[in-house]
Coordinates of C-alpha atoms in Angstrom, one line a residue:
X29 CA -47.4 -65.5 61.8
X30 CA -47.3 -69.4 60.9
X31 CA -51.0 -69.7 61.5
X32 CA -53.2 -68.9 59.0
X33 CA -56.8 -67.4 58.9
X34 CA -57.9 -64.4 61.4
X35 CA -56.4 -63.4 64.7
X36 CA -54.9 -60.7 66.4
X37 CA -51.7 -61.2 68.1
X38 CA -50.8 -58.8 70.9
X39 CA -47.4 -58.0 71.6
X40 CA -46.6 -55.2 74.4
X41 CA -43.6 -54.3 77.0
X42 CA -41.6 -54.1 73.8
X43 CA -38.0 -53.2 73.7
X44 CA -35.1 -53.1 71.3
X45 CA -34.0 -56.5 71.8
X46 CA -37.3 -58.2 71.4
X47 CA -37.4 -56.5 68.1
X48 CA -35.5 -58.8 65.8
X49 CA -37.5 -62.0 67.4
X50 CA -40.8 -60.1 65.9
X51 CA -39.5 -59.0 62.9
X52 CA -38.3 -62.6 62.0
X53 CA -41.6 -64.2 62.9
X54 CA -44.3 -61.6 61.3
X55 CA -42.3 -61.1 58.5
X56 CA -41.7 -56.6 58.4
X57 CA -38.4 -55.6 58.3
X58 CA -36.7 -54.3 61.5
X59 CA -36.1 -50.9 60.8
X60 CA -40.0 -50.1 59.9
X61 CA -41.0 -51.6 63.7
X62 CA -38.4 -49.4 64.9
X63 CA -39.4 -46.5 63.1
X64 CA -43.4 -47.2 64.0
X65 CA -42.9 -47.7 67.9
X66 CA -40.6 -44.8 68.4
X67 CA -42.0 -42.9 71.2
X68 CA -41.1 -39.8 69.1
X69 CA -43.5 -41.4 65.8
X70 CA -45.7 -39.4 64.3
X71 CA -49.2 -41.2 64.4
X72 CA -50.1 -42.0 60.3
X73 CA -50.9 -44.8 58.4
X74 CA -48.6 -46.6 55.8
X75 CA -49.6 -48.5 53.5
X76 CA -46.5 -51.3 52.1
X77 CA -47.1 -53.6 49.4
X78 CA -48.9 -56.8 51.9
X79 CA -49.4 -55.0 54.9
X80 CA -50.9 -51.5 56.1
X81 CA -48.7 -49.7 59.7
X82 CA -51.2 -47.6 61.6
X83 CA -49.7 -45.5 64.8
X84 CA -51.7 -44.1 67.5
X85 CA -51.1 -43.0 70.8
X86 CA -52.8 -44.8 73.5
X87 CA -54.3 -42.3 75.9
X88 CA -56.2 -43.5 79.1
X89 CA -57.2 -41.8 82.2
X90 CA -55.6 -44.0 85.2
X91 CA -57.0 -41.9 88.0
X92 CA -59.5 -38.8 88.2
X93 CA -60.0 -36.8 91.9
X94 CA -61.5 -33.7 92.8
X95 CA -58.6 -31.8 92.1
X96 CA -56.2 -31.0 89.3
X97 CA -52.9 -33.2 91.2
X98 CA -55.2 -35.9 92.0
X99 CA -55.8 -36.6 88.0
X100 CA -53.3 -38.9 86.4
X101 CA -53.3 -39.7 82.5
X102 CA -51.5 -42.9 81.0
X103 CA -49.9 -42.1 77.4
X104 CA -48.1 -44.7 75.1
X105 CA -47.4 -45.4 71.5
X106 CA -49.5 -48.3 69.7
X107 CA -48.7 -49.6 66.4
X108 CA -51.6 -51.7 64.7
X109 CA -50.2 -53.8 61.5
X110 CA -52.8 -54.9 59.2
X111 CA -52.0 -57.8 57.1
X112 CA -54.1 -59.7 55.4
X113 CA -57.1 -60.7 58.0
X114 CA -55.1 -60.3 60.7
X115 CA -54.3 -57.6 63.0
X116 CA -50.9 -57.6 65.3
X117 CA -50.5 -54.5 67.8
X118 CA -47.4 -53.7 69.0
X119 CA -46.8 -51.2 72.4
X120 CA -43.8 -50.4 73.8
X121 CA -45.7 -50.0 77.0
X122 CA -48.5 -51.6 78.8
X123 CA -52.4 -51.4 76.9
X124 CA -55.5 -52.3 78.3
X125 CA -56.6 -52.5 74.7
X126 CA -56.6 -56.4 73.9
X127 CA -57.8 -57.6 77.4
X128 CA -60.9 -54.9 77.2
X129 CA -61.9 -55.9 73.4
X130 CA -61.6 -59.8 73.8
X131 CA -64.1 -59.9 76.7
X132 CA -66.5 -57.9 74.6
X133 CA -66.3 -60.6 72.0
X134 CA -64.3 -60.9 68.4
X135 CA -66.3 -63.2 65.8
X136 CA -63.1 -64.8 63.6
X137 CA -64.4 -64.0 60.4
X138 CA -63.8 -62.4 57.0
X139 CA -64.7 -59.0 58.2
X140 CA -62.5 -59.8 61.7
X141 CA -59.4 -56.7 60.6
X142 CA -61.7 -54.5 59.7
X143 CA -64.0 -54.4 62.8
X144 CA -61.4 -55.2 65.1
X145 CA -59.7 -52.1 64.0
X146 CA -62.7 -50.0 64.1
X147 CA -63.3 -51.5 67.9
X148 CA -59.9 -50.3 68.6
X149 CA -59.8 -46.7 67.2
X150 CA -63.8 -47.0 69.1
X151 CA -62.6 -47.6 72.4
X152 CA -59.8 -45.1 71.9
X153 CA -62.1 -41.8 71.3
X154 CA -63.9 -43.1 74.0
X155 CA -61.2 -43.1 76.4
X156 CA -60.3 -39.6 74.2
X157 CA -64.2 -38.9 75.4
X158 CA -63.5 -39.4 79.4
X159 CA -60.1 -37.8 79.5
X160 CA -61.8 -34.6 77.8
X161 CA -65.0 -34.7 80.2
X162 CA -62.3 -34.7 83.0
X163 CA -60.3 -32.1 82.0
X164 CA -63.7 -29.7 81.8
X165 CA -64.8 -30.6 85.5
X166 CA -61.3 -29.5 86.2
X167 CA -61.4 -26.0 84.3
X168 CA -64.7 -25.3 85.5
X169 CA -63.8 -25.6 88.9
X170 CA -61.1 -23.0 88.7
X171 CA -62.9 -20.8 86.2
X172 CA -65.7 -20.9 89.5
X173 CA -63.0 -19.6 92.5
X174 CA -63.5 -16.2 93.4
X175 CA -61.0 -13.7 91.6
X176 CA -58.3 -12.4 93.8
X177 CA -59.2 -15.2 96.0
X178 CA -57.3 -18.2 94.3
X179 CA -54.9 -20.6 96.4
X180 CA -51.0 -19.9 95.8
X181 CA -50.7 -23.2 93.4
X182 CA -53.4 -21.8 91.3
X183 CA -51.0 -20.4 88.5
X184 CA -49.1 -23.4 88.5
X185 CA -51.9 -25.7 88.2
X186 CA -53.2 -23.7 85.2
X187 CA -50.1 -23.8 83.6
X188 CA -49.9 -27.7 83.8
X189 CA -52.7 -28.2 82.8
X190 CA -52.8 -26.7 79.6
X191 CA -49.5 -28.3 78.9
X192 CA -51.4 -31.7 79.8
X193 CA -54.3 -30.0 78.0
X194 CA -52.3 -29.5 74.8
X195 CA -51.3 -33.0 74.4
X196 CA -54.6 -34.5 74.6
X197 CA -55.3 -31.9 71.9
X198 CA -52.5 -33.3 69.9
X199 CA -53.1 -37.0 70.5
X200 CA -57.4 -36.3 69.1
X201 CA -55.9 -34.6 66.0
X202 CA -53.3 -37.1 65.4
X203 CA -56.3 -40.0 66.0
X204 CA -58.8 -37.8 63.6
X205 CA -56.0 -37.4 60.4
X206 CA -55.8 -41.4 60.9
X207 CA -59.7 -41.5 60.7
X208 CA -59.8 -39.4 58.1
X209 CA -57.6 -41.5 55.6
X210 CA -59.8 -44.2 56.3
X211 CA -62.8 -42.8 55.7
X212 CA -61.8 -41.5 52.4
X213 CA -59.9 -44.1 51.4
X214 CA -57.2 -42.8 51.2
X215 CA -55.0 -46.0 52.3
X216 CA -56.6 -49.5 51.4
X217 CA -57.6 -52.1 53.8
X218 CA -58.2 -55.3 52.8
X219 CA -61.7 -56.4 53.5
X220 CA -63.2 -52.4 54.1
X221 CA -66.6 -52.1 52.9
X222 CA -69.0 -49.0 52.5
X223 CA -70.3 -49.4 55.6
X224 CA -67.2 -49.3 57.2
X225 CA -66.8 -46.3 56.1
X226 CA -70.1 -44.6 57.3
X227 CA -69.2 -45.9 60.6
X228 CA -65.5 -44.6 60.6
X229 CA -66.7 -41.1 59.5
X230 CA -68.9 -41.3 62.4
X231 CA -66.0 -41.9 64.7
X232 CA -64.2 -38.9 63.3
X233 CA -67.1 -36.6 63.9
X234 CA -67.1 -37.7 67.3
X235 CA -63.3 -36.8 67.5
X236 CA -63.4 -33.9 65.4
X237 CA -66.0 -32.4 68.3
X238 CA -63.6 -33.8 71.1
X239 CA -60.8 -31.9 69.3
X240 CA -62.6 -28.4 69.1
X241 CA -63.7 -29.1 73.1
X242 CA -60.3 -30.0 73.7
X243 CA -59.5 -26.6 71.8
X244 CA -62.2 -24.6 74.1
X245 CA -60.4 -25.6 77.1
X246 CA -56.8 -24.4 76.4
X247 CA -58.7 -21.2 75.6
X248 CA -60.5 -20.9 78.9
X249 CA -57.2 -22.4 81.0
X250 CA -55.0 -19.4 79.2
X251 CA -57.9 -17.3 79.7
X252 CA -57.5 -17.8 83.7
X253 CA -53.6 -17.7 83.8
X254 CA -54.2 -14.2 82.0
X255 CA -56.9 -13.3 84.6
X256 CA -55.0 -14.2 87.4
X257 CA -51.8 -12.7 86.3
X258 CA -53.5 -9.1 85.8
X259 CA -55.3 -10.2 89.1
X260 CA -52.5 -10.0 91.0
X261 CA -50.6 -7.6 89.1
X262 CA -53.3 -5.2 89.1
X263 CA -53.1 -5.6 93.9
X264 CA -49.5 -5.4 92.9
X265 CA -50.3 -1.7 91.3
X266 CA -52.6 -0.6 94.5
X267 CA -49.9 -2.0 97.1
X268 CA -47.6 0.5 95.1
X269 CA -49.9 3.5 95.0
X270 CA -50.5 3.6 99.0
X271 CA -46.6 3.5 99.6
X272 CA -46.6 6.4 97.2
X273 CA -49.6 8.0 99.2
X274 CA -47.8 7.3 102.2
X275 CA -44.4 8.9 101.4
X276 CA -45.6 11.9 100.0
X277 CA -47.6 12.6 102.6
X278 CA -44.9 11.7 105.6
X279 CA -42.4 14.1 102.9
X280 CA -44.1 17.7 104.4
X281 CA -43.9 17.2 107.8
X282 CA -40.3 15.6 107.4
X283 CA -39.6 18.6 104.9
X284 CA -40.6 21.3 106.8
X285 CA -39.6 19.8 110.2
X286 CA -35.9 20.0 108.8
X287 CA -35.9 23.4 107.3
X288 CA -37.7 25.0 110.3
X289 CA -35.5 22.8 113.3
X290 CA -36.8 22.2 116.8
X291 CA -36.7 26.2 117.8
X292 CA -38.7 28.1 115.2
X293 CA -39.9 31.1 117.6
X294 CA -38.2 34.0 115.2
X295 CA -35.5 31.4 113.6
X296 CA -35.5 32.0 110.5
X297 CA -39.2 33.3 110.5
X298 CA -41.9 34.8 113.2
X299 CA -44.1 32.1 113.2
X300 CA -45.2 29.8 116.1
X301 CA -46.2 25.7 116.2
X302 CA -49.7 25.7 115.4
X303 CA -48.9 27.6 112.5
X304 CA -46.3 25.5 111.6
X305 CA -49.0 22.4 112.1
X306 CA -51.9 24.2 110.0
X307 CA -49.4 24.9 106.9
X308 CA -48.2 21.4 107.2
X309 CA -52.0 20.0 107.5
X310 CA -53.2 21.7 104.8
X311 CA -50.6 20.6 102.3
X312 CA -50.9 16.9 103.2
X313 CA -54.7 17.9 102.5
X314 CA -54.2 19.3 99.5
X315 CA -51.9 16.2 98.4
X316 CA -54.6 13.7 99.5
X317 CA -57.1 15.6 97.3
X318 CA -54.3 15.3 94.4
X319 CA -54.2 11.7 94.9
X320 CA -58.4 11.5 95.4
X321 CA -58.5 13.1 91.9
X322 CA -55.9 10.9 90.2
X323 CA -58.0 7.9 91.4
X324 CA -55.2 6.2 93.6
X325 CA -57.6 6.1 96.7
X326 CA -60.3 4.8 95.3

């Protein structure tokens, strides 16, 4: 920018026409912008010879109801160039970043980048923070249904879940590996002091912990899709073994019935009805003790 001193410029709703207008005015070539607010950019810092690119995704949670449907996350690339004492964030998207952080209050001063930056990457594990807390109410409100006993959109809710679940996961280790180069500076910032340092490494603990939770959940959501597919492939197994029960048992008196005919007095053998009903008792008996022993009645 023209103007000189501290500031943060704010640029979002980007697209690829407004890109040569930006690269013109801040001075970055085209192609790096490009490159930096690609939805598909993986979120790093670079470090160029008068100014540092940082990418992050910008997670929020829009909405949050007593269910799994009702919960809605917002996800969008943010690129944060540092250049000199200045900071200029460009989102391809819409941020609630800038408004939030200017009503808290920014001093313009020589330390301005440096804490502006650190209230950014703040407000993002805290928003990293709520989205997690969220997603555990939700998991242990399905890890507390009865078993056997779950709705029929239980499986798919699981499932999308963890997928959601999985990309939070991805977005707090992408946010920690930036924190991490920071903290060991690894990339340098102009104006980053020691005690910017200790309070960076103190945001990565925090997101390093959010990660692992994060972790835990994915575990315990694979954990009840497991549970509920052996759940209902284990009634699937019982619904099998009666019909078994059942035909075997309904096989003697069919068997016998069509060896023996309607007229059995002397044809083929001597032998009268109620005999003919105790023999075929006794072997459905004998069957339904076979079947008691094997375990498929209990």
């Amino acid at each position: 920018p023209a103007v000189e001193g501290p500031g943060w410029i704010d640029i979002e709703d980007v697209t690829a026409i407004d890109l040569n207008y930006i690269s013109a005015t801040i001075g970055i070539p085209r192609f790096v912008l490009e490159s930096k607010i690609s939805q598909e950019a993986f979120p790093r810092i670079d470090y160029y010879e008068d100014y540092t690119t940082i990418f992050i995704w910008d997670a929020r949670l829009v909405t949050d109801g007593d269910s799994y449907r009702d919960m809605k996350v917002a996800r969008t690339g943010f690129l944060i160039i540092c250049k000199d004492n200045r900071l200029i964030t460009i989102c391809p998207g819409e941020s609630l970043l800038f408004d939030d952080l200017v009503k808290e209050g920014l001093a313009l001063d020589e330390e301005f980048a440096v804490r502006t930056l650190y209230s950014i990457l703040r407000r993002k594990v805290q928003d990293g923070e709520t989205i997690v807390r969220a997603f555990e109410r939700k998991s242990s409100t399905l890890e507390q249904q009865p078993v056997g006993k779950t709705p029929p959109a239980f499986l798919e809710d699981t499932f999308h879940m963890r997928r959601d679940a999985v990309m939070v996961a991805k977005n707090l280790w992408h946010l920690r590996q930036v924190l991490d180069n920071l903290r060991t500076r690894k990339v340098a910032l102009t104006g980053i002091k020691d005690v910017h340092l200790h309070l960076f490494d103190i945001l990565y603990d925090e997101v390093d912990y959010l990660y692992e939770t994060a972790d835990n959940i994915m575990d315990s959501l694979s954990s009840l899709r497991d549970l509920h597919i052996n759940t209902q492939t284990y009634e699937m197994t019982r619904v099998m073994r009666i019909l078994a029960v059942i035909t075997c048992l309904a096989l003697v008196p069919s068997t016998i019935g069509g060896l023996l005919g309607e007229n059995i007095l002397g044809v083929p053998f001597n032998i009268r009805i109620g005999e003919v009903a105790l023999i075929v008792l006794s072997l459905m008996v004998l069957e339904l003790y076979a079947f008691y022993k094997m375990g498929w009645l209990r």
